[in-house]
Tab-separated table of C-alpha atoms in Angstrom:
chain	number	residue	atom	x	y	z
G	1	MET	CA	-30.607	-18.980	7.145
G	2	ARG	CA	-28.712	-21.722	8.968
G	3	LYS	CA	-28.962	-21.859	12.736
G	4	THR	CA	-25.173	-21.612	13.207
G	5	THR	CA	-24.981	-18.496	11.018
G	6	LEU	CA	-27.801	-16.870	12.951
G	7	LEU	CA	-26.094	-17.583	16.270
G	8	ALA	CA	-22.818	-16.089	15.011
G	9	LEU	CA	-24.556	-12.904	13.891
G	10	LEU	CA	-26.360	-12.589	17.212
G	11	ALA	CA	-23.050	-13.055	19.096
G	12	ALA	CA	-21.290	-10.390	17.023
G	13	ALA	CA	-24.170	-8.008	17.532
G	14	ALA	CA	-24.064	-8.652	21.248
G	15	VAL	CA	-20.352	-7.897	21.444
G	16	GLY	CA	-20.765	-4.745	19.369
G	17	GLY	CA	-23.665	-3.610	21.493
G	18	TRP	CA	-21.703	-4.304	24.681
G	19	ILE	CA	-18.800	-2.203	23.438
G	20	ALA	CA	-21.071	0.640	22.370
G	21	LEU	CA	-22.893	0.569	25.710
G	22	PHE	CA	-19.624	0.426	27.619
G	23	GLU	CA	-18.308	3.367	25.663
G	24	ARG	CA	-21.395	5.432	26.502
G	25	GLU	CA	-21.752	4.652	30.157
G	26	ASP	CA	-19.084	2.591	31.893
G	27	GLY	CA	-15.735	4.059	30.758
G	28	ALA	CA	-13.468	4.802	33.684
G	29	ARG	CA	-12.378	8.359	32.900
G	30	ASP	CA	-8.710	9.348	33.325
G	31	GLU	CA	-8.198	12.477	31.237
G	32	GLY	CA	-4.766	13.190	29.797
G	33	HIS	CA	-2.946	10.173	31.196
G	34	PRO	CA	0.375	9.381	29.418
G	35	VAL	CA	0.394	6.094	27.526
G	36	PHE	CA	4.078	5.223	27.876
G	37	GLY	CA	5.100	7.409	30.813
G	38	LEU	CA	8.487	8.254	29.235
G	39	ASP	CA	10.184	11.529	28.397
G	40	GLU	CA	11.834	11.936	24.995
G	41	GLY	CA	15.308	11.475	26.466
G	42	GLU	CA	14.253	8.169	28.032
G	43	ILE	CA	13.435	6.589	24.665
G	44	ARG	CA	16.187	4.545	23.023
G	45	ALA	CA	14.317	3.251	19.971
G	46	VAL	CA	10.882	3.121	18.374
G	47	GLU	CA	9.540	0.416	16.045
G	48	ILE	CA	6.532	0.992	13.807
G	49	GLU	CA	4.530	-1.854	12.263
G	50	ARG	CA	1.900	-1.352	9.581
G	51	PRO	CA	-0.101	-4.100	7.862
G	52	GLY	CA	1.696	-5.501	4.815
G	53	LYS	CA	4.780	-3.296	5.234
G	54	PRO	CA	8.258	-3.937	6.685
G	55	THR	CA	8.913	-2.871	10.260
G	56	VAL	CA	10.448	0.593	10.556
G	57	ARG	CA	12.933	1.131	13.393
G	58	LEU	CA	14.272	4.483	14.586
G	59	ALA	CA	17.152	4.201	17.072
G	60	ARG	CA	19.634	6.496	18.738
G	61	ASP	CA	23.174	6.393	17.363
G	62	GLY	CA	25.528	8.577	19.354
G	63	GLU	CA	24.196	12.109	19.144
G	64	GLY	CA	21.973	11.306	16.172
G	65	PHE	CA	19.549	8.670	14.955
G	66	VAL	CA	19.505	5.880	12.387
G	67	VAL	CA	16.537	4.338	10.635
G	68	THR	CA	16.081	0.849	9.166
G	69	GLU	CA	13.281	-0.749	7.191
G	70	GLY	CA	12.854	-4.503	7.490
G	71	ASP	CA	16.183	-6.223	6.892
G	72	GLY	CA	17.541	-3.251	4.925
G	73	PRO	CA	20.675	-1.280	5.819
G	74	GLU	CA	20.831	1.435	8.423
G	75	SER	CA	20.862	5.002	7.224
G	76	ALA	CA	20.989	8.367	8.956
G	77	ALA	CA	17.664	9.734	10.142
G	78	ASP	CA	16.543	13.328	9.734
G	79	SER	CA	17.136	14.868	13.152
G	80	GLY	CA	14.020	17.026	12.939
G	81	GLU	CA	11.783	14.111	11.955
G	82	ALA	CA	13.343	11.878	14.641
G	83	ASP	CA	12.822	14.503	17.340
G	84	LEU	CA	9.227	15.010	16.222
G	85	LEU	CA	8.483	11.280	16.381
G	86	LEU	CA	9.907	11.033	19.915
G	87	GLN	CA	7.870	14.065	20.930
G	88	ASN	CA	4.713	12.415	19.608
G	89	VAL	CA	5.533	9.157	21.395
G	90	ALA	CA	6.282	10.888	24.701
G	91	SER	CA	3.172	13.085	24.478
G	92	LEU	CA	0.790	10.246	23.529
G	93	ARG	CA	-2.112	10.255	25.995
G	94	PHE	CA	-5.402	8.453	26.512
G	95	GLU	CA	-8.716	9.784	27.759
G	96	ARG	CA	-10.072	6.714	29.533
G	97	GLU	CA	-9.750	2.971	29.980
G	98	ILE	CA	-12.325	0.341	29.016
G	99	GLU	CA	-12.984	-1.738	32.112
G	100	GLY	CA	-13.257	-5.480	31.609
G	101	ALA	CA	-11.892	-5.243	28.074
G	102	ALA	CA	-9.311	-7.969	28.794
G	103	ASP	CA	-12.148	-10.499	28.747
G	104	THR	CA	-13.379	-9.313	25.346
G	105	ASP	CA	-12.275	-10.434	21.866
G	106	PRO	CA	-9.691	-7.829	20.629
G	107	ALA	CA	-11.204	-8.090	17.153
G	108	GLY	CA	-14.234	-6.292	18.508
G	109	PHE	CA	-12.056	-3.220	19.001
G	110	GLY	CA	-10.274	-3.577	15.645
G	111	LEU	CA	-7.116	-4.761	17.410
G	112	ASP	CA	-6.711	-8.162	15.761
G	113	PRO	CA	-4.951	-7.250	13.591
G	114	PRO	CA	-4.287	-3.622	14.553
G	115	GLU	CA	-4.155	-0.808	12.039
G	116	LEU	CA	-0.861	0.364	13.527
G	117	ALA	CA	1.488	-0.999	16.193
G	118	VAL	CA	4.251	0.939	17.970
G	119	ARG	CA	6.930	-0.537	20.248
G	120	VAL	CA	8.927	1.800	22.452
G	121	PHE	CA	12.302	0.723	23.887
G	122	PRO	CA	13.321	2.603	27.061
G	123	GLU	CA	16.911	3.707	27.629
G	124	SER	CA	16.771	1.864	30.940
G	125	GLY	CA	16.851	-1.460	29.094
G	126	ASP	CA	13.433	-2.502	30.406
G	127	ASP	CA	11.116	-4.535	28.202
G	128	PRO	CA	9.618	-2.590	25.286
G	129	LEU	CA	6.197	-1.025	25.666
G	130	ALA	CA	3.778	-1.945	22.873
G	131	ALA	CA	0.765	0.051	21.767
G	132	ARG	CA	-1.707	-1.168	19.137
G	133	PHE	CA	-4.213	1.140	17.442
G	134	GLY	CA	-7.640	-0.188	16.520
G	135	ASP	CA	-10.999	1.073	15.247
G	136	GLU	CA	-12.663	4.360	15.981
G	137	THR	CA	-15.089	4.268	18.890
G	138	PRO	CA	-18.826	4.809	18.477
G	139	ALA	CA	-18.176	8.267	19.894
G	140	ALA	CA	-16.729	10.282	17.008
G	141	GLY	CA	-13.167	11.535	17.254
G	142	ASN	CA	-11.819	8.684	19.410
G	143	ARG	CA	-9.950	5.452	18.752
G	144	TYR	CA	-9.177	2.289	20.686
G	145	LEU	CA	-5.599	1.702	21.769
G	146	GLN	CA	-4.293	-1.468	23.430
G	147	LEU	CA	-1.407	-1.279	25.912
G	148	GLY	CA	-0.576	-4.723	27.244
G	149	GLU	CA	-3.912	-6.200	28.376
G	150	ARG	CA	-5.539	-2.799	28.752
G	151	VAL	CA	-7.787	-1.200	26.148
G	152	LEU	CA	-7.695	2.579	26.202
G	153	VAL	CA	-9.490	5.337	24.365
G	154	THR	CA	-7.397	8.035	22.751
G	155	SER	CA	-7.852	10.700	20.093
G	156	ALA	CA	-8.597	9.357	16.635
G	157	PHE	CA	-5.793	11.448	15.180
G	158	VAL	CA	-2.790	10.629	17.372
G	159	GLY	CA	-2.051	7.476	15.383
G	160	ASP	CA	-1.441	9.630	12.304
G	161	ASN	CA	1.476	11.290	14.112
G	162	LEU	CA	3.114	7.885	14.634
G	163	ASP	CA	2.302	6.348	11.252
G	164	ARG	CA	5.724	7.057	9.747
G	165	GLY	CA	7.596	5.142	7.073
G	166	ALA	CA	11.366	4.876	6.694
G	167	TRP	CA	11.292	7.445	3.888
G	168	ASP	CA	9.517	9.931	6.165
G	169	LEU	CA	12.213	9.542	8.826
G	170	ARG	CA	15.277	9.239	6.629
G	171	ASP	CA	17.825	12.043	6.193
G	172	LYS	CA	17.340	12.662	2.481
G	173	ARG	CA	20.476	14.750	1.999
G	174	VAL	CA	23.045	13.047	-0.228
G	175	VAL	CA	25.897	14.509	1.837
G	176	ARG	CA	24.621	14.140	5.384
G	177	LEU	CA	26.626	16.742	7.294
G	178	ASP	CA	25.750	19.731	9.430
G	179	MET	CA	27.126	23.168	8.496
G	180	PRO	CA	29.228	21.849	5.589
G	181	ALA	CA	31.465	23.962	3.361
G	182	VAL	CA	33.221	22.614	0.280
G	183	ARG	CA	36.971	23.005	-0.036
G	184	ARG	CA	37.639	20.670	-2.972
G	185	LEU	CA	35.647	18.712	-5.568
G	186	ARG	CA	37.017	15.968	-7.792
G	187	ILE	CA	35.024	14.214	-10.499
G	188	SER	CA	36.316	10.881	-11.761
G	189	SER	CA	35.297	8.723	-14.678
G	190	GLY	CA	36.672	5.255	-15.349
G	191	GLY	CA	38.809	5.486	-12.220
G	192	GLU	CA	40.694	8.575	-13.469
G	193	THR	CA	40.226	12.097	-12.114
G	194	ALA	CA	38.775	14.153	-14.939
G	195	VAL	CA	38.351	17.552	-13.291
G	196	GLU	CA	39.129	19.118	-9.924
G	197	ILE	CA	38.407	22.487	-8.324
G	198	VAL	CA	39.687	23.780	-4.993
G	199	ARG	CA	39.068	26.761	-2.725
G	200	GLU	CA	42.423	28.148	-1.615
G	201	ALA	CA	42.636	31.114	0.771
G	202	GLY	CA	39.042	31.960	-0.082
G	203	VAL	CA	39.639	31.863	-3.857
G	204	TRP	CA	38.352	29.144	-6.218
G	205	ASN	CA	40.761	27.630	-8.761
G	206	ILE	CA	40.599	24.785	-11.239
G	207	LEU	CA	43.416	22.261	-10.709
G	208	ARG	CA	42.563	19.699	-13.406
G	209	PRO	CA	42.712	19.182	-16.320
G	210	TYR	CA	44.928	22.285	-16.024
G	211	ARG	CA	45.297	25.021	-13.443
G	212	PHE	CA	43.058	27.951	-14.210
G	213	ALA	CA	41.185	30.618	-12.268
G	214	ALA	CA	37.574	29.680	-11.521
G	215	ASP	CA	34.623	32.010	-11.463
G	216	PRO	CA	33.852	32.364	-7.722
G	217	TYR	CA	30.076	32.344	-8.148
G	218	GLU	CA	29.937	29.519	-10.693
G	219	ALA	CA	32.424	27.383	-8.751
G	220	SER	CA	30.549	27.848	-5.498
G	221	GLN	CA	27.210	27.079	-7.155
G	222	PHE	CA	28.633	24.027	-8.893
G	223	ALA	CA	30.160	22.580	-5.718
G	224	SER	CA	27.031	23.346	-3.731
G	225	ARG	CA	24.854	21.537	-6.241
G	226	LEU	CA	26.098	18.203	-4.926
G	227	LEU	CA	26.346	19.478	-1.381
G	228	ASP	CA	22.678	20.552	-1.371
G	229	ALA	CA	21.349	17.550	-3.330
G	230	GLU	CA	18.626	15.364	-1.867
G	231	MET	CA	17.607	11.807	-2.616
G	232	ALA	CA	14.659	11.291	-4.934
G	233	GLY	CA	14.025	7.839	-3.470
G	234	VAL	CA	15.613	4.637	-2.248
G	235	ALA	CA	16.553	1.782	-4.571
G	236	PRO	CA	14.175	-1.201	-4.549
G	237	GLU	CA	15.248	-4.634	-3.361
G	238	PRO	CA	17.150	-6.257	-6.257
G	239	ASP	CA	16.187	-9.634	-7.673
G	240	GLU	CA	17.951	-12.462	-5.903
G	241	GLY	CA	21.188	-13.395	-7.643
G	242	GLU	CA	21.169	-10.320	-9.908
G	243	GLU	CA	24.726	-9.161	-10.520
G	244	ASP	CA	25.448	-5.460	-10.021
G	245	PRO	CA	21.765	-4.449	-10.227
G	246	PHE	CA	22.480	-0.732	-9.810
G	247	GLY	CA	25.642	-0.355	-11.899
G	248	LEU	CA	27.722	0.652	-8.888
G	249	ALA	CA	30.387	-2.053	-9.060
G	250	SER	CA	32.001	0.041	-11.827
G	251	PRO	CA	30.434	3.500	-11.382
G	252	ARG	CA	29.858	5.678	-14.414
G	253	LEU	CA	30.971	8.675	-12.401
G	254	SER	CA	32.320	9.446	-8.926
G	255	ALA	CA	32.399	12.795	-7.154
G	256	GLU	CA	34.647	13.314	-4.141
G	257	LEU	CA	34.130	16.262	-1.822
G	258	ASP	CA	36.650	17.560	0.725
G	259	LEU	CA	34.754	19.633	3.261
G	260	VAL	CA	34.778	21.210	6.658
G	261	ALA	CA	31.660	20.593	8.730
G	262	GLY	CA	30.176	21.436	12.087
G	263	PRO	CA	30.936	24.334	14.438
G	264	GLN	CA	34.540	23.131	14.825
G	265	GLU	CA	35.024	22.991	11.029
G	266	GLU	CA	36.217	19.395	11.158
G	267	ALA	CA	37.867	18.176	7.931
G	268	VAL	CA	35.863	15.373	6.322
G	269	SER	CA	35.618	13.727	2.918
G	270	ARG	CA	32.623	12.223	1.106
G	271	THR	CA	32.563	10.321	-2.187
G	272	VAL	CA	29.363	9.715	-4.129
G	273	HIS	CA	29.297	6.986	-6.797
G	274	PHE	CA	26.770	7.092	-9.645
G	275	GLY	CA	25.505	3.987	-11.435
G	276	ARG	CA	22.895	3.236	-14.042
G	277	GLU	CA	19.586	5.022	-14.501
G	278	SER	CA	16.528	4.294	-12.374
G	279	ARG	CA	13.021	4.182	-13.792
G	280	THR	CA	11.033	4.376	-10.554
G	281	PRO	CA	11.665	6.872	-9.161
G	282	PRO	CA	13.271	8.433	-12.247
G	283	GLY	CA	16.911	9.355	-11.816
G	284	VAL	CA	20.292	7.690	-11.323
G	285	PHE	CA	21.273	5.111	-8.701
G	286	ALA	CA	23.932	6.348	-6.298
G	287	ARG	CA	25.513	5.629	-2.934
G	288	LEU	CA	28.061	7.102	-0.585
G	289	GLU	CA	31.338	5.231	-0.474
G	290	ALA	CA	31.294	2.487	2.216
G	291	ASP	CA	27.563	3.100	2.814
G	292	PRO	CA	25.342	0.149	1.826
G	293	LEU	CA	22.262	2.297	1.226
G	294	VAL	CA	21.580	2.705	-2.498
G	295	PHE	CA	19.424	5.703	-3.322
G	296	VAL	CA	18.270	7.610	-6.378
G	297	VAL	CA	19.309	11.145	-7.308
G	298	ARG	CA	17.635	13.292	-9.905
G	299	LYS	CA	19.147	13.089	-13.355
G	300	PRO	CA	19.900	16.835	-13.755
G	301	LEU	CA	22.442	16.539	-10.931
G	302	PHE	CA	24.215	13.641	-12.620
G	303	ASP	CA	24.072	15.383	-16.007
G	304	ALA	CA	25.631	18.554	-14.581
G	305	LEU	CA	28.546	16.611	-13.065
G	306	ARG	CA	29.080	14.547	-16.209
G	307	ASP	CA	28.938	17.595	-18.496
G	308	ALA	CA	31.467	19.412	-16.299
G	309	ALA	CA	33.856	16.461	-16.579
G	310	GLU	CA	33.411	16.167	-20.335
G	311	THR	CA	33.857	19.909	-21.008
G	312	ASP	CA	36.825	20.473	-18.646
G	313	LEU	CA	34.731	22.659	-16.347
G	314	ALA	CA	34.137	25.169	-19.126
G	315	SER	CA	31.131	26.637	-17.302
G	316	VAL	CA	33.228	27.182	-14.151
G	317	ARG	CA	36.288	28.846	-15.738
G	318	SER	CA	36.789	32.535	-15.097
G	319	LEU	CA	37.542	34.543	-18.233
G	320	ASP	CA	37.947	37.794	-16.285
G	321	LEU	CA	41.255	39.489	-16.880
G	322	PHE	CA	41.648	40.497	-13.212
G	323	ARG	CA	40.187	39.666	-9.810
G	324	PHE	CA	41.113	42.827	-7.866
G	325	ALA	CA	38.611	45.198	-6.265
G	326	ALA	CA	38.929	48.626	-7.843
G	327	PHE	CA	38.036	50.529	-4.650
G	328	ARG	CA	40.972	48.892	-2.799
G	329	THR	CA	43.576	49.541	-5.489
G	330	VAL	CA	46.548	51.678	-4.496
G	331	GLY	CA	48.994	50.917	-7.330
G	332	LEU	CA	48.856	50.185	-11.067
G	333	ARG	CA	51.884	49.496	-13.252
G	334	PHE	CA	52.131	49.040	-17.036
G	335	THR	CA	55.336	47.721	-18.587
G	336	THR	CA	55.401	48.040	-22.376
G	337	PRO	CA	58.094	47.900	-25.093
G	338	ASP	CA	58.267	51.701	-24.714
G	339	GLY	CA	58.947	51.666	-20.977
G	340	GLU	CA	57.129	51.634	-17.645
G	341	THR	CA	54.208	53.719	-16.385
G	342	ALA	CA	53.299	53.527	-12.703
G	343	PHE	CA	50.200	54.993	-11.015
G	344	HIS	CA	50.042	55.470	-7.234
G	345	ARG	CA	47.170	56.485	-5.000
G	346	ARG	CA	47.838	58.887	-2.142
G	347	GLU	CA	46.038	61.312	0.128
G	348	GLY	CA	46.296	64.837	-1.213
G	349	GLU	CA	45.207	68.212	0.088
G	350	GLU	CA	41.676	67.682	-1.196
G	351	GLY	CA	41.404	63.968	-0.462
G	352	ARG	CA	42.377	60.936	-2.495
G	353	GLU	CA	44.412	61.583	-5.653
G	354	TRP	CA	46.450	59.602	-8.194
G	355	THR	CA	49.937	60.304	-9.514
G	356	VAL	CA	51.702	58.906	-12.554
G	357	GLU	CA	55.419	58.326	-13.011
G	358	SER	CA	57.001	57.455	-16.363
G	359	GLY	CA	60.615	56.826	-17.272
G	360	GLY	CA	61.982	57.932	-13.918
G	361	ALA	CA	60.412	61.398	-14.178
G	362	THR	CA	58.961	63.187	-11.163
G	363	PRO	CA	55.449	61.915	-10.325
G	364	VAL	CA	52.659	64.237	-11.432
G	365	VAL	CA	49.037	64.317	-10.347
G	366	VAL	CA	46.582	62.973	-12.907
G	367	ASP	CA	42.812	63.001	-13.203
G	368	THR	CA	41.424	60.638	-10.540
G	369	VAL	CA	38.313	59.857	-12.595
G	370	ALA	CA	40.430	58.861	-15.606
G	371	VAL	CA	42.524	56.434	-13.525
G	372	GLU	CA	39.466	54.907	-11.871
G	373	ASP	CA	37.785	54.509	-15.268
G	374	LEU	CA	40.865	52.552	-16.349
G	375	LEU	CA	40.746	50.412	-13.206
G	376	TYR	CA	37.072	49.582	-13.647
G	377	GLU	CA	37.670	48.691	-17.284
G	378	LEU	CA	40.500	46.325	-16.349
G	379	ASN	CA	38.362	44.856	-13.578
G	380	SER	CA	35.380	44.229	-15.868
G	381	THR	CA	37.172	42.994	-19.003
G	382	ALA	CA	36.592	39.355	-19.901
G	383	ALA	CA	38.364	37.279	-22.511
G	384	GLU	CA	36.585	35.807	-25.490
G	385	ASN	CA	38.127	32.351	-25.150
G	386	VAL	CA	40.853	30.188	-23.638
G	387	GLY	CA	44.048	29.828	-25.670
G	388	GLU	CA	47.218	27.770	-25.643
G	389	ALA	CA	49.412	26.998	-22.671
G	390	SER	CA	51.912	29.819	-23.336
G	391	LEU	CA	52.103	33.253	-24.912
G	392	PRO	CA	53.322	33.518	-28.502
G	393	GLY	CA	56.977	34.577	-28.662
G	394	ASP	CA	56.611	36.951	-31.600
G	395	GLY	CA	54.243	39.460	-30.000
G	396	ALA	CA	54.979	42.744	-28.252
G	397	ALA	CA	55.331	41.971	-24.541
G	398	TRP	CA	53.282	43.859	-21.969
G	399	THR	CA	52.839	43.423	-18.218
G	400	ILE	CA	50.064	44.867	-16.054
G	401	ALA	CA	50.321	44.659	-12.255
G	402	VAL	CA	47.715	45.841	-9.734
G	403	THR	CA	48.361	46.339	-5.999
G	404	GLU	CA	45.555	46.444	-3.429
G	405	ASP	CA	45.406	47.737	0.127
G	406	ILE	CA	43.677	45.371	2.575
G	407	GLU	CA	42.890	45.470	6.273
G	408	ALA	CA	45.037	43.175	8.417
G	409	GLY	CA	43.900	43.514	12.007
G	410	ASP	CA	44.238	47.136	13.047
G	411	GLU	CA	46.578	47.964	10.193
G	412	ALA	CA	46.360	48.136	6.431
G	413	ARG	CA	48.930	46.477	4.216
G	414	GLU	CA	49.545	46.192	0.510
G	415	THR	CA	49.054	42.859	-1.222
G	416	GLU	CA	51.409	41.193	-3.631
G	417	PRO	CA	50.646	42.664	-7.070
G	418	GLU	CA	48.136	40.770	-9.203
G	419	THR	CA	50.072	40.418	-12.444
G	420	ILE	CA	49.223	39.433	-15.992
G	421	HIS	CA	51.550	39.163	-18.990
G	422	LEU	CA	50.370	39.920	-22.512
G	423	ALA	CA	51.588	39.400	-26.063
G	424	ILE	CA	50.182	41.645	-28.803
G	425	SER	CA	50.727	40.449	-32.366
G	426	VAL	CA	51.321	42.761	-35.332
G	427	ASP	CA	47.769	42.190	-36.516
G	428	GLY	CA	46.348	43.209	-33.136
G	429	GLU	CA	45.613	39.800	-31.587
G	430	VAL	CA	46.013	39.984	-27.791
G	431	ARG	CA	46.827	36.997	-25.566
G	432	ALA	CA	47.080	37.283	-21.780
G	433	LEU	CA	48.478	34.912	-19.165
G	434	ARG	CA	47.410	35.344	-15.537
G	435	ALA	CA	49.785	34.347	-12.768
G	436	GLY	CA	49.151	30.749	-11.770
G	437	ASP	CA	47.182	29.826	-14.903
G	438	GLU	CA	48.318	27.120	-17.312
G	439	ARG	CA	46.307	28.454	-20.258
G	440	THR	CA	46.225	31.857	-21.900
G	441	LEU	CA	43.249	34.141	-22.465
G	442	VAL	CA	42.243	35.471	-25.860
G	443	LEU	CA	41.178	39.127	-25.623
G	444	GLY	CA	38.961	40.816	-28.159
G	445	THR	CA	40.448	43.701	-30.126
G	446	GLU	CA	37.606	45.989	-29.056
G	447	ALA	CA	38.200	45.333	-25.340
G	448	TRP	CA	41.940	45.888	-25.710
G	449	GLY	CA	41.348	49.072	-27.683
G	450	GLU	CA	39.196	50.420	-24.836
G	451	ILE	CA	41.952	49.670	-22.306
G	452	SER	CA	44.575	51.361	-24.497
G	453	GLU	CA	42.478	54.516	-24.884
G	454	LEU	CA	41.767	54.735	-21.146
G	455	LEU	CA	45.472	54.240	-20.372
G	456	ALA	CA	46.397	57.126	-22.632
G	457	ALA	CA	43.748	59.353	-20.971
G	458	ALA	CA	44.887	58.390	-17.472
G	459	ARG	CA	48.493	59.440	-18.187
G	460	VAL	CA	47.522	63.046	-18.954
G	461	PRO	CA	48.428	65.430	-16.063
G	462	ALA	CA	45.485	66.943	-14.271
G	463	GLU	CA	44.643	70.540	-15.050
G	464	ALA	CA	45.624	73.063	-12.398
G	465	PRO	CA	42.646	74.308	-10.351
């Protein structure tokens, strides 16, 4: 062995032995002393450096936080993750200080280079405070930490609470709003709006490609699918000079949401553009309009939006004949080629009862169960398909109108009748047109036969007690 090599080994051993001895005997104990001496509210920003990785910066932005990675764009931070990081920074403590460590090579403590470095920027504008995490000490469960020229001993595990990447801190929601509720959703392809649904006075309707009642559950679930979506990852840095690397210059699909958000239900709008497919992570590249961050969403979300646009929201359309609630109904009117039949609910001597009036005759009491069976049948009948824009002119014309009683403050009032018009052909085909719709419904002969039979039963006067 060469003499120089032997001397180097002896020097390293001496340093290591000095550190081990110092750790065992000469540490100046100062249990539970804060490292930075700052409360959470006194921290303006935190930067995290890890070997071979871009610097991660978390900074306050108004009432929230933003996170950046290297030279990448800012994006919203997850408020819970941001608060947790500040808590961990503010609560970081050391057990003791190594005296005389300033005169020792930092490499002997694993601090050159460090395994993790954290810079804390106070709200006061003072210079940042830098902490560097090194090796574990000879005493198990502890780790060296450098603060300025001082070398401290802290728990071996506290560094794990600060070792956070941009992905860990980022708000992964596609639509980054608190307490959001969708009011309108438009899906565009090739710059043209393909489909649109809207929630009006608490009721969902399709506006495009034609106005049509929407199923409340399906519409809400469909709109919430984008509202609740989370990123699957962030797009990688594109190759220098690559033109439109993510296919977002001319998006394949765009989805625009009109929402109310926050406790004040502030009106806001968000548009998500979808580009080409991503391989890693698997999904589709996307970004919010005017937001430079390109992320990846899972392909089932994109497929659901695209399929809805291509099928004219077929899965969202309501094929129910009526929307009324049977228990709130107080009036039911049938107009047929033979005349008009009107049912009215009233309070009788023995409670709620129904009357029927036909052709101007005196109202007579009918069987309550028979009328309610008819109401429930109307309420539960669904069409088999969607038909043309208007009713055929050669069918027998019918009209069915239902009136409900709703609470309005301390009083009850009757609603405007929910009305449908029908045309019944000579061969029994039944088409219905709901008020406000721009397409007819095609009813099955069996369903219409059941309604006709229940109507006939409901018109029979009740037997005297």
